[in-house]
Coordinates of C-alpha atoms and ligand atoms in Angstrom, one line a residue:
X194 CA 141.4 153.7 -21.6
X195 CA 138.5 152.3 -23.7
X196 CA 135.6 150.1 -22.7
X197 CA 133.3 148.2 -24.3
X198 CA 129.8 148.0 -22.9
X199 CA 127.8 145.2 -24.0
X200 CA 124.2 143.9 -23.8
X201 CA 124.2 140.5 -25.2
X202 CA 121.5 138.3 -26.9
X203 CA 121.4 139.9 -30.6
X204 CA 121.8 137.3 -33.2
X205 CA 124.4 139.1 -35.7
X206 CA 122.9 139.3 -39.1
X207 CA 124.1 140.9 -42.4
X208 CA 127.1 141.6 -44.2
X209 CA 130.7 142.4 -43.6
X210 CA 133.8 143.2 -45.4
X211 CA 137.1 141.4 -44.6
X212 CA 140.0 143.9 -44.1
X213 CA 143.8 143.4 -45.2
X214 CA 145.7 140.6 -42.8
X215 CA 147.7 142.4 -40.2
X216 CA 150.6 139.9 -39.8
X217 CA 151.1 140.1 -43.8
X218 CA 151.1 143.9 -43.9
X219 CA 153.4 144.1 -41.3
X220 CA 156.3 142.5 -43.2
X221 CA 155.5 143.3 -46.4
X222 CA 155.8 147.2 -44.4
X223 CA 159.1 146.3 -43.7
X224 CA 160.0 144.7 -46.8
X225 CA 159.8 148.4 -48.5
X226 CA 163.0 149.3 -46.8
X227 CA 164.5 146.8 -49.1
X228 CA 164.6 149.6 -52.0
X229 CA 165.0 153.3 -52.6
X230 CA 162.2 152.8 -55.3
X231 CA 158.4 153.4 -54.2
X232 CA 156.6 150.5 -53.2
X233 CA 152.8 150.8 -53.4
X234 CA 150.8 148.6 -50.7
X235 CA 146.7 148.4 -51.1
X236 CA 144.5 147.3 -48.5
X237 CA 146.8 147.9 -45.5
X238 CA 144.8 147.8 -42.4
X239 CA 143.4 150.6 -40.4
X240 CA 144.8 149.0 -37.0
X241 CA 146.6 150.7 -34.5
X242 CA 150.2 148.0 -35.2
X243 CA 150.2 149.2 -39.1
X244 CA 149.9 152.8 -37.5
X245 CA 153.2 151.8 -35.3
X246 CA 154.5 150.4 -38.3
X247 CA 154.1 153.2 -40.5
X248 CA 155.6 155.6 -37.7
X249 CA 158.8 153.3 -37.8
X250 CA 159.4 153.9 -41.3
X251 CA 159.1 157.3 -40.9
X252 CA 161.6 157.3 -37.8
X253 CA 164.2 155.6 -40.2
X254 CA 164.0 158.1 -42.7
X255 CA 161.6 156.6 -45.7
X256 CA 158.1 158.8 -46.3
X257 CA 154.9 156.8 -46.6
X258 CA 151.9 158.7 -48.5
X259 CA 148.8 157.1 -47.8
X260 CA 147.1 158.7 -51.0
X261 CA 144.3 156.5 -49.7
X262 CA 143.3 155.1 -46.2
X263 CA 144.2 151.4 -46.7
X264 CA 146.9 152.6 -49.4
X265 CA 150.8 153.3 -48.6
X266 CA 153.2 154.4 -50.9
X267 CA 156.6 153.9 -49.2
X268 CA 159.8 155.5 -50.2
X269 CA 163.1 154.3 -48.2
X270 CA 165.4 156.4 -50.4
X271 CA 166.6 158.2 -47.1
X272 CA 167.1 155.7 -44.7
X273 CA 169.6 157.2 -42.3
X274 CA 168.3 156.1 -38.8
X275 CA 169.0 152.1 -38.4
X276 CA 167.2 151.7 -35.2
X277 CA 164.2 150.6 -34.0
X278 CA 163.7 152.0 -30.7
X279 CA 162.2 150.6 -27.4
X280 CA 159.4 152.6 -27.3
X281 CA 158.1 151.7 -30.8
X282 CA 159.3 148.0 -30.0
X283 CA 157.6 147.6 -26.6
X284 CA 153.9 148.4 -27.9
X285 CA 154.9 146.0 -31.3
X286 CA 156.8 143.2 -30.9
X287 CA 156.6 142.9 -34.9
X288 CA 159.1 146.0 -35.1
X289 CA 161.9 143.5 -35.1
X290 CA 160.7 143.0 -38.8
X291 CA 162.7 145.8 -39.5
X292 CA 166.0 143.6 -38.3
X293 CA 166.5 141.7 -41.7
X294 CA 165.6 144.4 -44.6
X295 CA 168.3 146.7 -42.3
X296 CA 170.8 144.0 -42.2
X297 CA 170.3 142.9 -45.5
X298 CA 170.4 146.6 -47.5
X299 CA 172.3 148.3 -45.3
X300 CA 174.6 146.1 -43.4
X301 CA 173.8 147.4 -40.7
X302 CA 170.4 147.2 -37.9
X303 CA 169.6 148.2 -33.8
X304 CA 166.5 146.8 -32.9
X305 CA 165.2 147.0 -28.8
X306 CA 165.2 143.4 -28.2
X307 CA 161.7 143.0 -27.6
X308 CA 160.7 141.4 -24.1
X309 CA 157.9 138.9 -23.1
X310 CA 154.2 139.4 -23.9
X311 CA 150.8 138.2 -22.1
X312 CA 151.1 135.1 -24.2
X313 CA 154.9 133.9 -23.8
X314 CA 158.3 134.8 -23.6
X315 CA 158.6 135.3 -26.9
X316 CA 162.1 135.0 -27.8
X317 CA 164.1 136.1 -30.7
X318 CA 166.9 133.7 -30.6
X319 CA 166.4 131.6 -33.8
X320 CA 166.5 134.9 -35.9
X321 CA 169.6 136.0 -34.1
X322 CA 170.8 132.6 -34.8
X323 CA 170.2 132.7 -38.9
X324 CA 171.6 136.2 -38.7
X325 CA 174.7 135.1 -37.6
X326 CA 174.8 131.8 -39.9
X327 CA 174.4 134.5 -42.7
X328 CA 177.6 135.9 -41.8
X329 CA 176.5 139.2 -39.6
X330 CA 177.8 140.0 -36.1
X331 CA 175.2 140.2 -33.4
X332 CA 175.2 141.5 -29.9
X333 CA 173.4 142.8 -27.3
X334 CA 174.2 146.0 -26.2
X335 CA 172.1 148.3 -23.1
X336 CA 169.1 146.0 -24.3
X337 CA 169.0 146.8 -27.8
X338 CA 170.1 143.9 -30.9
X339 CA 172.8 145.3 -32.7
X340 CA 173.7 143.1 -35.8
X341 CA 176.5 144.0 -38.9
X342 CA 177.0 142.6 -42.0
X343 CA 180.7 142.0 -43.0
X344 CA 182.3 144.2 -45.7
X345 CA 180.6 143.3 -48.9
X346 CA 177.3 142.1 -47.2
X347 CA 175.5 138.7 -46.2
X348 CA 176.3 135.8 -47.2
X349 CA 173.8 132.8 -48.4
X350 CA 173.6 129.8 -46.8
X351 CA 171.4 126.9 -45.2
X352 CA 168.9 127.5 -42.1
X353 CA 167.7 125.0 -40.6
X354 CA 165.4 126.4 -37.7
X355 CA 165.0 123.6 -35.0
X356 CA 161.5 125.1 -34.2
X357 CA 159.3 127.2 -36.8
X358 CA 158.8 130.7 -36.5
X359 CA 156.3 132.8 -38.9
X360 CA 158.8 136.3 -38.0
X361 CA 161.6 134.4 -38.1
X362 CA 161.3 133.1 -41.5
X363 CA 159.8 136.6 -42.6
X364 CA 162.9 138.0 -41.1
X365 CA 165.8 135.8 -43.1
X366 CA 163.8 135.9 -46.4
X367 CA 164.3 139.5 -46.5
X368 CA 167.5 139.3 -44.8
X369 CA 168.8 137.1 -47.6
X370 CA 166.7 138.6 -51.1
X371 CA 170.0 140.4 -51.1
X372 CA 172.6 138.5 -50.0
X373 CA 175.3 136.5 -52.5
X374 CA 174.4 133.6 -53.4
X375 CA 172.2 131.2 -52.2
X376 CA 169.9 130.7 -49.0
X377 CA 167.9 127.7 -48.3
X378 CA 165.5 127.7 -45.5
X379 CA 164.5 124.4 -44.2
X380 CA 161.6 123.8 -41.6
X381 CA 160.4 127.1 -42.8
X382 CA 157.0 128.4 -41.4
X383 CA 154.2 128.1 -44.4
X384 CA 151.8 130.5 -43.2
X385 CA 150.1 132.4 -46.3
X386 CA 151.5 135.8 -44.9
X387 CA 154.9 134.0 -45.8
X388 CA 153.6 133.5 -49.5
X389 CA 152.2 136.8 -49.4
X390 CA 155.5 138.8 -48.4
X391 CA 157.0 136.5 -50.8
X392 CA 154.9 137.7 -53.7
X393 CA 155.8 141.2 -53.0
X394 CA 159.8 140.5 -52.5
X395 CA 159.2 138.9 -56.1
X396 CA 157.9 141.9 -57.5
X397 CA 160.4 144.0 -56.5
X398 CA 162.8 141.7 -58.4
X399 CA 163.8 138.8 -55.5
X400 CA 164.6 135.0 -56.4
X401 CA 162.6 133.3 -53.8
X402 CA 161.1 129.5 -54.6
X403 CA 159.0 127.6 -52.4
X404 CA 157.1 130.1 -50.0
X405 CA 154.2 128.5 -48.7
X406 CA 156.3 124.8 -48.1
X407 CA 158.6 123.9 -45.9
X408 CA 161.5 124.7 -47.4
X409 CA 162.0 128.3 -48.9
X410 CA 165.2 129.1 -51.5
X411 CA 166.4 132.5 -51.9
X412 CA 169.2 133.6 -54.5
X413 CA 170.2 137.0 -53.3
X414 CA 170.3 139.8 -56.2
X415 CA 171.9 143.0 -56.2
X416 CA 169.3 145.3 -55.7
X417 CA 165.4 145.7 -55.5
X418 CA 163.1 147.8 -56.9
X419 CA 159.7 149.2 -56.4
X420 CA 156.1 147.9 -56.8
X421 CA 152.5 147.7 -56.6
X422 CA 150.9 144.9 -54.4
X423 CA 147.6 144.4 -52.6
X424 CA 147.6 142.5 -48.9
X425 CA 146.2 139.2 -48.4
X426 CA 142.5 138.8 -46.5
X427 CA 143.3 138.6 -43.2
X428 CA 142.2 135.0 -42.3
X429 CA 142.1 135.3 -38.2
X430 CA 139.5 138.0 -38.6
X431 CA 137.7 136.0 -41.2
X432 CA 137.6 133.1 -38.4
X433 CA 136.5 135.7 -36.0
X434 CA 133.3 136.6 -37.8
X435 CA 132.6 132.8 -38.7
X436 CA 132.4 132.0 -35.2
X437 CA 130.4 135.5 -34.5
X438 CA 128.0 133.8 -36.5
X439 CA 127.4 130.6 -34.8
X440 CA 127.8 131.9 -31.2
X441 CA 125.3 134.3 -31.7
X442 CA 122.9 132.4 -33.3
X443 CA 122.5 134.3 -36.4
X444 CA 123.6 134.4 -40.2
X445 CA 126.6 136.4 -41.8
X446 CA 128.2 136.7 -45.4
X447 CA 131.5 137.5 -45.3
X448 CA 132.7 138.8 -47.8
X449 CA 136.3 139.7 -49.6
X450 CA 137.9 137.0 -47.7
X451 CA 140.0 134.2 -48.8
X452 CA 138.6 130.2 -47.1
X453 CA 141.7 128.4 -48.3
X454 CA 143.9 130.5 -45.8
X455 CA 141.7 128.6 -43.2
X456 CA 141.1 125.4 -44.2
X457 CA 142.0 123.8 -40.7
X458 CA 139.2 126.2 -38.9
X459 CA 136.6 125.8 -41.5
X460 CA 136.8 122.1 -41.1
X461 CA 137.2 122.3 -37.3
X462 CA 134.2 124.5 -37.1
X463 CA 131.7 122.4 -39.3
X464 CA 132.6 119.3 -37.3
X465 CA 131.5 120.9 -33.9
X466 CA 128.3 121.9 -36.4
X467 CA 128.9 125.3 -38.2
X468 CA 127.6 125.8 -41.1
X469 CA 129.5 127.1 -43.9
X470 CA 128.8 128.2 -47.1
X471 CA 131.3 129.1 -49.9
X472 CA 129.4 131.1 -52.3
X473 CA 132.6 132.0 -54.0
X474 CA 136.6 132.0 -53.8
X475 CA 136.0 135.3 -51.4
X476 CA 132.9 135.0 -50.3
X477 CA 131.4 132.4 -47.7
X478 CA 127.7 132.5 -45.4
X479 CA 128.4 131.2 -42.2
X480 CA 125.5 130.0 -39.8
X481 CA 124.9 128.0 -36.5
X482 CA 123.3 124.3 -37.9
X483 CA 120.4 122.9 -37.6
X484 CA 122.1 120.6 -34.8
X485 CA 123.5 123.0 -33.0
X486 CA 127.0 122.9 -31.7
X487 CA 129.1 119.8 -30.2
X488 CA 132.0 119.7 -28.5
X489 CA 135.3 118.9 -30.6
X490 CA 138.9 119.0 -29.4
X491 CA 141.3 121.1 -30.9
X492 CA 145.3 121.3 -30.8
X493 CA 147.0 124.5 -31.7
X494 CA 149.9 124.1 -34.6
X495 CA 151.8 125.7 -37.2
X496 CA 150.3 126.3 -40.7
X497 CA 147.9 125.1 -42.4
X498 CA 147.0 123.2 -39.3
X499 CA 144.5 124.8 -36.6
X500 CA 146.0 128.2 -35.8
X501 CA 147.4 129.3 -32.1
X502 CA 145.2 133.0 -33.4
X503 CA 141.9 131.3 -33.5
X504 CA 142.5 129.3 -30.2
X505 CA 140.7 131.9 -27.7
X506 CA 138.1 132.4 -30.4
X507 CA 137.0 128.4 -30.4
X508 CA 137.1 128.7 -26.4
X509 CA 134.7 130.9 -26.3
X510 CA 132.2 128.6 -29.3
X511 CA 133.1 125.8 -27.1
X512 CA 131.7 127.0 -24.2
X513 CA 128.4 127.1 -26.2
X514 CA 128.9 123.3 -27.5
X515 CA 127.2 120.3 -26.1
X516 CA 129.6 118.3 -24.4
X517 CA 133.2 118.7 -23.3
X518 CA 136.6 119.9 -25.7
X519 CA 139.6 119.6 -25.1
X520 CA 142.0 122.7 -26.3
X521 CA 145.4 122.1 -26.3
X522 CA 147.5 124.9 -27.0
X523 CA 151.2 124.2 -28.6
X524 CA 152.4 127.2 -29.9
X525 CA 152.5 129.7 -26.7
X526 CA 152.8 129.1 -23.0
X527 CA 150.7 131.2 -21.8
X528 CA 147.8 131.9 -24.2
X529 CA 144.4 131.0 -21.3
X530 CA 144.7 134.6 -20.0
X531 CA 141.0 134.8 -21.6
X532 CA 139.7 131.3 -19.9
X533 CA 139.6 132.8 -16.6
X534 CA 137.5 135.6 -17.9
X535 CA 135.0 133.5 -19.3
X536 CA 134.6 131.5 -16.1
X537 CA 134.1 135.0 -14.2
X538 CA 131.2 134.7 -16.8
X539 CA 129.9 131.6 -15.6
X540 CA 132.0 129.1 -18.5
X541 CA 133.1 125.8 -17.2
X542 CA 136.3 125.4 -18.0
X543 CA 139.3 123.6 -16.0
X544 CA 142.9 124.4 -17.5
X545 CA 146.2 123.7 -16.4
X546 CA 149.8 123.6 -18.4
X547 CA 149.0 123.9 -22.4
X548 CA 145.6 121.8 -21.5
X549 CA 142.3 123.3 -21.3
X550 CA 139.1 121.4 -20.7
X551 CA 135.7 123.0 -21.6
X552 CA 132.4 121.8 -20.4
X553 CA 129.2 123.1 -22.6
X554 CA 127.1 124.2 -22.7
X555 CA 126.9 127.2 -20.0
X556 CA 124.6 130.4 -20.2
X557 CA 127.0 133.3 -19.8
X558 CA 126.0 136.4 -17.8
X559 CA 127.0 139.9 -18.5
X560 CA 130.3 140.7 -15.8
X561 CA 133.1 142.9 -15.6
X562 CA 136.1 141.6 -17.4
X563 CA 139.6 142.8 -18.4
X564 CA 141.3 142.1 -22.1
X565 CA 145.1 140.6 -22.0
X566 CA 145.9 140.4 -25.5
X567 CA 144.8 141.1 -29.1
X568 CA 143.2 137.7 -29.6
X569 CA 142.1 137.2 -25.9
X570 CA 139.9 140.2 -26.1
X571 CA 138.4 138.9 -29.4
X572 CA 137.0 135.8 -27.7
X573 CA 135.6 138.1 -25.2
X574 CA 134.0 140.4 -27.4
X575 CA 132.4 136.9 -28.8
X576 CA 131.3 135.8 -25.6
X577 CA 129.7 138.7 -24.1
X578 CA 127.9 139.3 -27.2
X579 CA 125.7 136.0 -26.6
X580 CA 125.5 136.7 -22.9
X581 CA 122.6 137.8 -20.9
X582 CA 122.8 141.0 -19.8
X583 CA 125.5 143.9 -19.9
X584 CA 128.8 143.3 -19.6
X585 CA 131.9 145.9 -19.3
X586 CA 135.1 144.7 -21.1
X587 CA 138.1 146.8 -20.2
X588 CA 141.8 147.4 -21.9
X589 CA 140.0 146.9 -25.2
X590 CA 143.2 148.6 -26.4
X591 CA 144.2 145.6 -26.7
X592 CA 141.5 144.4 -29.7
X593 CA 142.6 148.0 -32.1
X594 CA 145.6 146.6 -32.8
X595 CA 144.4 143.8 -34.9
X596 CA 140.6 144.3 -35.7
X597 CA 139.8 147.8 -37.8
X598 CA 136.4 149.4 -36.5
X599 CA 135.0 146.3 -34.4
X600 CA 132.2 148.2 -32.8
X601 CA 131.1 149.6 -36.2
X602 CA 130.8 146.3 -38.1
X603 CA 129.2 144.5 -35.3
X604 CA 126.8 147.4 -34.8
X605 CA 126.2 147.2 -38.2
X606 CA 125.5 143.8 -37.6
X607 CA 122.8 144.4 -35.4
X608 CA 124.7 143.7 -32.1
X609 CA 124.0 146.0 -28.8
X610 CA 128.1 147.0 -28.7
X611 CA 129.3 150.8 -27.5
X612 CA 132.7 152.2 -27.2
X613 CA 132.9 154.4 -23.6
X614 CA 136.2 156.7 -23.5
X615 CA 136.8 157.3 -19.5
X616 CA 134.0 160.0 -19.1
X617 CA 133.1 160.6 -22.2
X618 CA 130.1 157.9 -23.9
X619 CA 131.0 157.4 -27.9
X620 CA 128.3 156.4 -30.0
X621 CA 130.0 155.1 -32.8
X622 CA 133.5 156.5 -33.1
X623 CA 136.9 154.5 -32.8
X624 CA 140.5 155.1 -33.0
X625 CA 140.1 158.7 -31.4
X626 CA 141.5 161.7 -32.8
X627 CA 142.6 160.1 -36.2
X628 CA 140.2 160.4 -39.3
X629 CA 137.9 157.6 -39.8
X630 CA 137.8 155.4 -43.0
X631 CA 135.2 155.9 -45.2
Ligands
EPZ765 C1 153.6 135.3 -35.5 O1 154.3 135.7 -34.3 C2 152.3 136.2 -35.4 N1 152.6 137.6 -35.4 C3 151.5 135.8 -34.2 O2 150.2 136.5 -34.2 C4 151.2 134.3 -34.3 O3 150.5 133.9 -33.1 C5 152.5 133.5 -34.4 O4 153.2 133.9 -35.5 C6 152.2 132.0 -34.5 O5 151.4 131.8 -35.6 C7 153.0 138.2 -36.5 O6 153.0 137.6 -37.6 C8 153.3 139.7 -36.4 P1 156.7 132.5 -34.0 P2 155.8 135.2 -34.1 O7 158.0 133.1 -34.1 O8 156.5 135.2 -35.4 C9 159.1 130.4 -30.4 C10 148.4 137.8 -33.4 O9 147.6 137.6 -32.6 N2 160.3 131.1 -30.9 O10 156.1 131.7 -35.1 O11 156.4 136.1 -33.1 C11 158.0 131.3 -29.9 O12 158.3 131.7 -28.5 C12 149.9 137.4 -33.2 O13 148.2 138.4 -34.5 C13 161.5 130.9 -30.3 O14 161.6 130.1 -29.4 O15 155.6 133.7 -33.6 C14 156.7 130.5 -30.0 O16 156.6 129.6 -28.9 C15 150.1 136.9 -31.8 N3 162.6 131.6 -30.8 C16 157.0 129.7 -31.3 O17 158.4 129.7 -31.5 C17 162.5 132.4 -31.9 O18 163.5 133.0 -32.2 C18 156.3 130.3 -32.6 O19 156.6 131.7 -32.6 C19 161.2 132.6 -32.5 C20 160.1 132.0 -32.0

């Protein structure tokens, strides 16, 4: 397993380029099985899940080209496998994508019901649920969902989701693209991955009003066909950087990312005294103020309020504020694995229930610490890098599945960062044994 070794202190200066959002390539991955046509996606991310993803395709039957590294050209004219097993499922939660473009072509889906993660419990209910108001037959069967559309397909209807869910709305929009008649989907989630899997299904010929709002209207078609599309910024890694930025000390431009995706965390950051710049519609400079940084609360909620994604991130500025913060975390019930790391650190921070309290500010020192989860280990990777000293982060696994080459863009933004395979030290390499992006 992968470490990162760390010697903190180096204000990050430069430039860096924004990669593809992860939880919008994912559907919009899955979405291709809705079609024997080719669907074209560009700037797909080089992250371990889209590898998984890719793999799953390939394990039903469709071929994916990647003519170029963030470029798939996905053919599901040969889908004859309509399972997703546990093995893919257990390392990708997001595998139960596959679920609604199954159900919804082929009448027909066996997904591994996917069990808890670091974060939560994580359940799968509420798509089960629409699945069923749509008309299909679900059960569980030796741990695996196994769901069946009536003779003649799904039928459209009216969801109304007591809680929202971003998969779970992804899930019954491309359940229903090709269902008959008419599905409504009220307290819909409005994440921009939701618009941006939307815009695809359109493309390929769906009927879909109101992505993006709270209430989402499909009118199923008969078939789909192919298309070209090109994936949304992903806005959680632009957050990442903004914060790398201020917690550091130093000055970045970010570039080919998108600040209305994250209005909520630009406007969080500036009040607790980040400055941000939007040079352009893609392009913003992101700098600690003049004032430093002060302590704001912050409550995790759905879209376009402050996202659960960017929750660890902010702990990890906050410990670096003046003053205390209050971080109160809505979405997941378990999502402080990375607070007790940071106090091993030397953070003051008191949490209990979905509360955390975060005195600042606190030097860091360099310590060993462990990664839980994708997000978890970004905050770390944030915090060690304005620590004193060296610090050893381990399971950093855990960041590949979301962030593409970390250590090379924050080397290349002038932090002290290295990458040590068990035995064997890595100067700049990642994602072993596959070929590296250009
Ligand atoms: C998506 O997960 C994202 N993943 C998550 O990002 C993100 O944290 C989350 O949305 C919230 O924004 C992808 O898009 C692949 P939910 P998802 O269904 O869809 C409960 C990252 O770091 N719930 O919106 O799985 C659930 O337990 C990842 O990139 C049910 O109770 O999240 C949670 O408390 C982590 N029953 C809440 O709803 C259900 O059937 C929101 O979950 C579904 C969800």
């Amino acid at each position: 397993m992968d470490k990162f070794v760390v010697r903190g202190g180096n204000p990050l200066k430069g430039s860096i380029d924004i990669g593809g959002a992860k939880n919008s390539a994912l559907p919009c991955l899955a979405a291709t099985l809705l079609t024997s046509a080719a669907v074209t996606l560009h700037n797909v991310p080089y992250v371990k899940d889209l590898i998984t993803q890719k793999r799953l395709l390939e394990d039903l039957g469709a071929t994916v080209l990647t003519p170029a590294l963030r470029t798939h050209q996905v053919t599901a004219d040969h889908i004859d496998v309509f399972e997703a097993p546990y093995h893919l499922v257990k390392t990708m939660r997001a595998s139960v994508l596959a679920l609604g473009p199954l159900l919804g072509r082929f009448g027909q889906a066996r997904v591994s019901l996917p069990g808890g993660c670091a974060i939560g419990t994580r359940p799968i209910d509420l798509h089960l649920q629409a699945f069923e108001k749509l008309g299909a037959v679900v059960s569980l069967e030796s741990g695996d969902v196994v769901a069946r559309a009536p003779q003649g397909g799904l039928t459209g209807t009216t969801i109304d989701f007591e809680k929202i869910t971003v998969t779970g709305t992804e899930n019954v929009m491309m359940a229903a693209v090709l269902a008959r008649g008419t599905t409504t989907i009220n307290n819909a989630a409005e994440e921009p991955e939701i618009e941006d899997l939307a815009d695809l299904l359109s493309k390929m010929g769906a009927r879909i009003s109101g992505a993006g709002t709270p209430t989402i209207v499909i009118e199923g078609v008969d078939e789909l066909g192919g298309a070209e599309h090109t994936i949304i910024p992903d806005r959680i890694e632009t957050g990442t950087f903004i914060v790398a930025a201020a917690i550091t000390g130093g000055e970045l431009e970010i570039r080919h990312c998108r600040p209305d995706d994250l209005r909520a965390v630009i406007a969080k950051l500036r009040e607790a005294g980040v400055e941000i710049e939007e040079k352009d519609a893609t392009t913003l400079v992101a700098r600690r103020g003049p004032g430093g940084l002060t302590s704001r609360d912050v409550t995790t909620e759905p879209h376009p309020n402050f996202p659960t994604d960017m929750q660890a991130q902010y702990m990890a500025l906050m410990t670096q504020a003046e003053g205390t913060s209050v971080i109160t975390e809505t979405i997941f019930e378990n999502r402080f694995m990375h607070a007790s790391e940071l106090i091993r650190m030397g953070a003051d921070i008191h949490f209990s229930g979905n509360t955390a309290v975060v005195r600042g500010r606190t030097p860091l020192m360099g310590a060993p610490i462990i990664a839980s989860d994708l997000r978890a280990s970004a905050s770390l990777v944030l915090a060690v890098l304005c620590a004193e000293g060296e610090t050893t982060i381990d399971r950093v696994y855990h960041i590949d599945r979301g962030y593409e080459t970390i250590v090379r863009k924050l080397r290349s933004l002038g932090a002290d960062i290295e990458r040590v395979r068990q035995g064997i030290e890595a100067a700049t390499g990642e994602m072993p044994a596959i070929p590296q992006p250009a």
